[in-house]
mmCIF file of C-alpha atoms in Angstrom:
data_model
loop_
_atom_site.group_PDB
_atom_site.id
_atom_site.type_symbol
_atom_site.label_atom_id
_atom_site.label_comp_id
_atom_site.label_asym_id
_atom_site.label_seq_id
_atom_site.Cartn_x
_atom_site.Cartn_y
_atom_site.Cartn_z
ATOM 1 C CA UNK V 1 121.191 175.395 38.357
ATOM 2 C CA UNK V 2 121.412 171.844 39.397
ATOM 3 C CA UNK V 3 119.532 169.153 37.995
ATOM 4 C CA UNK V 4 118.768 165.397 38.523
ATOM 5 C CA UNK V 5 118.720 163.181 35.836
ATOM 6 C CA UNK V 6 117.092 159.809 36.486
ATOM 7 C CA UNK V 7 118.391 156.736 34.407
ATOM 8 C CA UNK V 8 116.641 153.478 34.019
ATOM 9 C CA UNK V 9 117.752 150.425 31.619
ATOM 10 C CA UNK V 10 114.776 150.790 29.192
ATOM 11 C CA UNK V 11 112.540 148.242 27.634
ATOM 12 C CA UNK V 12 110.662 147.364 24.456
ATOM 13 C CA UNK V 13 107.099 147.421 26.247
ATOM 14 C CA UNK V 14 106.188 151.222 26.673
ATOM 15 C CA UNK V 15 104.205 150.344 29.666
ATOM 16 C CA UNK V 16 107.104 149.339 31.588
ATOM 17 C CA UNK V 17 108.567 152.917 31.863
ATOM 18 C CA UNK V 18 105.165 153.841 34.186
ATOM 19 C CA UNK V 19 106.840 153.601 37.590
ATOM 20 C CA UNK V 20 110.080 155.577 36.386
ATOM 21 C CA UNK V 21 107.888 158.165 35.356
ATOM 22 C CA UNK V 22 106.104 158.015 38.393
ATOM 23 C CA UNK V 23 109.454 158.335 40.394
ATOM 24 C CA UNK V 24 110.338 161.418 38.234
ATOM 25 C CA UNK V 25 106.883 163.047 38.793
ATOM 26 C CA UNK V 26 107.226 162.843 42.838
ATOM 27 C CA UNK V 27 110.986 163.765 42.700
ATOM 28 C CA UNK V 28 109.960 167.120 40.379
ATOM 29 C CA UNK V 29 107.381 167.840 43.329
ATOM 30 C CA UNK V 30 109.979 166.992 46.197
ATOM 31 C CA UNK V 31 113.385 168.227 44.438
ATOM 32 C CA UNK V 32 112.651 172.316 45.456
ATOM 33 C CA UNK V 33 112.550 172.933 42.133
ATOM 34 C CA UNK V 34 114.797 171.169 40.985
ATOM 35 C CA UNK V 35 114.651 169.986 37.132
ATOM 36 C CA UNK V 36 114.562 166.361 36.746
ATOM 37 C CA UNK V 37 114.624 164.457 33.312
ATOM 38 C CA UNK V 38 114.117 160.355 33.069
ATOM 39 C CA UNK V 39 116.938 159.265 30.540
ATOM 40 C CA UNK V 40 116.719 155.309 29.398
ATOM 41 C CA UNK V 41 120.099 153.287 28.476
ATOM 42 C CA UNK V 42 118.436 150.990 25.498
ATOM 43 C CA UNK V 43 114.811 150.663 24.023
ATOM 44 C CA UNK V 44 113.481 154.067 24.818
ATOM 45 C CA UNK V 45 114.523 157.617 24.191
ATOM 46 C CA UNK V 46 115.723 160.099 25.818
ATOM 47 C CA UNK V 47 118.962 158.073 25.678
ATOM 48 C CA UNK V 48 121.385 159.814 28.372
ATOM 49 C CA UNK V 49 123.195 162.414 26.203
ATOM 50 C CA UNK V 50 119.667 163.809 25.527
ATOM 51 C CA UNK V 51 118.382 163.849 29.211
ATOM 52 C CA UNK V 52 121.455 165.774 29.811
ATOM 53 C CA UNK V 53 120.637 168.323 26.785
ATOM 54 C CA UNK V 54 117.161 168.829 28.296
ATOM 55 C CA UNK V 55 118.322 169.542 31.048
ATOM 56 C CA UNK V 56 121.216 171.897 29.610
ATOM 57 C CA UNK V 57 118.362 173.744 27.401
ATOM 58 C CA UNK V 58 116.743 174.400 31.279
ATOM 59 C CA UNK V 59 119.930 176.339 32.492
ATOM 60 C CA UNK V 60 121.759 173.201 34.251
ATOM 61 C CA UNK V 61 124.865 173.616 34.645
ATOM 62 C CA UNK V 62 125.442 170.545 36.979
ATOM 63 C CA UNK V 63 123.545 167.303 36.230
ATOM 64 C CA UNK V 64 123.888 164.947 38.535
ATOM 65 C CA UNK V 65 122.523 161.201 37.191
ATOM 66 C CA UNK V 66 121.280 158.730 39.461
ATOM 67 C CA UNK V 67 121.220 155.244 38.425
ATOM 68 C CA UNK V 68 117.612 153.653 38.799
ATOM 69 C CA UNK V 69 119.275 150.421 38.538
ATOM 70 C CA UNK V 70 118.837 147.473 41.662
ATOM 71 C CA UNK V 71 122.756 146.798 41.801
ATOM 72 C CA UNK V 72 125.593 148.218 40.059
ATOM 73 C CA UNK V 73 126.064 145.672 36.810
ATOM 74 C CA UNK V 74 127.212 145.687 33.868
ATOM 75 C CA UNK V 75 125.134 148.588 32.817
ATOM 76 C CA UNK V 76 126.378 150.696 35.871
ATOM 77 C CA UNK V 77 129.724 149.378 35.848
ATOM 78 C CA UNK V 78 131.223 149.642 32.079
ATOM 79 C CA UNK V 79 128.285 151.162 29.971
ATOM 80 C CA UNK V 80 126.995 154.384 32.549
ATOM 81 C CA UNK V 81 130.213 155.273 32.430
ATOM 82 C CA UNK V 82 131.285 155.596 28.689
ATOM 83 C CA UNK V 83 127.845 157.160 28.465
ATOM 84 C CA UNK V 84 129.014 159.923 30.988
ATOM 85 C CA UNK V 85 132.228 160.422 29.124
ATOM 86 C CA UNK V 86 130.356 161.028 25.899
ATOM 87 C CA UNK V 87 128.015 163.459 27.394
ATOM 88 C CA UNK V 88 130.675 165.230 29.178
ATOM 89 C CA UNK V 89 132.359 165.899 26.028
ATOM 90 C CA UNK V 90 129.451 166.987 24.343
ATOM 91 C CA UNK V 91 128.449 169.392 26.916
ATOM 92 C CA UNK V 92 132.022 170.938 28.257
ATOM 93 C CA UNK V 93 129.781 173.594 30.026
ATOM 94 C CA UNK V 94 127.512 170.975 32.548
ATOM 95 C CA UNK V 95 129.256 169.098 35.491
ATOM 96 C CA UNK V 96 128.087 166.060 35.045
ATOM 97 C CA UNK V 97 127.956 163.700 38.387
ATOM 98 C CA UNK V 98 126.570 160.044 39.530
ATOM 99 C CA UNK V 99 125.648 158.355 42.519
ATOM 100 C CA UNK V 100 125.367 154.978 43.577
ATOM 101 C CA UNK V 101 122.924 152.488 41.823
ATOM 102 C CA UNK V 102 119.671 153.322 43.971
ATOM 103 C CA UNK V 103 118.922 149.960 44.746
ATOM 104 C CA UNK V 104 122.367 149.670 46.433
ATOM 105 C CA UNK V 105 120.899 152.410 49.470
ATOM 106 C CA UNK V 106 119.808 150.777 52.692
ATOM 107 C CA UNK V 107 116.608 152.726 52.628
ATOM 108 C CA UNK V 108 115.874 151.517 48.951
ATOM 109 C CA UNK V 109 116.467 147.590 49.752
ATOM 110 C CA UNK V 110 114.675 148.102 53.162
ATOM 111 C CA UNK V 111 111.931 149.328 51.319
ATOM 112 C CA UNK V 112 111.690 146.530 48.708
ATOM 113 C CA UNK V 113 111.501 144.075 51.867
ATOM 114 C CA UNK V 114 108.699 145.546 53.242
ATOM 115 C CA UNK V 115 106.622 146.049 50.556
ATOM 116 C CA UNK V 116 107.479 142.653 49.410
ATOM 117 C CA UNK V 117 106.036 141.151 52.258
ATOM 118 C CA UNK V 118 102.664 143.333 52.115
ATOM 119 C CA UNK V 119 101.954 141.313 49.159
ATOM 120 C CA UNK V 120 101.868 138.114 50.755
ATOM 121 C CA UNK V 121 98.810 136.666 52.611
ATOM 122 C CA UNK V 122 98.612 137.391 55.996
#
């Protein structure tokens, strides 16, 4: 089984996780049944390794993480991957996989335009 594991920077305010856990709800109802966790890098829990190991205790044997991150930083750049190479090695038995930093998709900066300018006045 394949599964998607979402990964967002993380903050001290609880509040602020809302939309990511929004995104994973509509994903788990899109995905075909596909499991999705919601992993955080700092500030929240699960930290990555234990997204992964959620989704390993579901049967995943490929996890592929997508980076809910604007543009590919530091964060995406030097710390996603150490935190890949960790997991990897703690879980021999799951591919483990990334894509591009979602804001770094056409359709995702497209997006932010537009509804960008339906909050201004008309």
């Amino acid at each position: 089984m394949h599964g998607i594991l979402l990964f967002a920077h993380g903050a001290r305010d609880p509040a602020w996780a809302t939309p990511f856990h929004t995104i994973a709800a509509h994903m788990r109802q899109e995905s075909g049944g596909r499991p999705v966790a919601l992993a955080f890098l700092e500030l929240m829990t699960p930290n990555l390794e234990a997204g992964v190991a959620e989704l390993a205790a579901q049967g995943c044997t490929a996890v592929t993480v997508v980076p809910l991150f604007l543009g590919a930083g530091g964060h995406v750049r030097r710390d996603l991957p150490l935190l890949l190479d960790n997991a990897r090695a703690h879980f021999p038995g799951v591919e483990i996989a990334t894509t591009a930093a979602i804001g770094e998709l056409d359709a995702v900066t497209l997006a932010i335009a537009r509804a960008a300018l339906t909050l201004l006045p008309a």
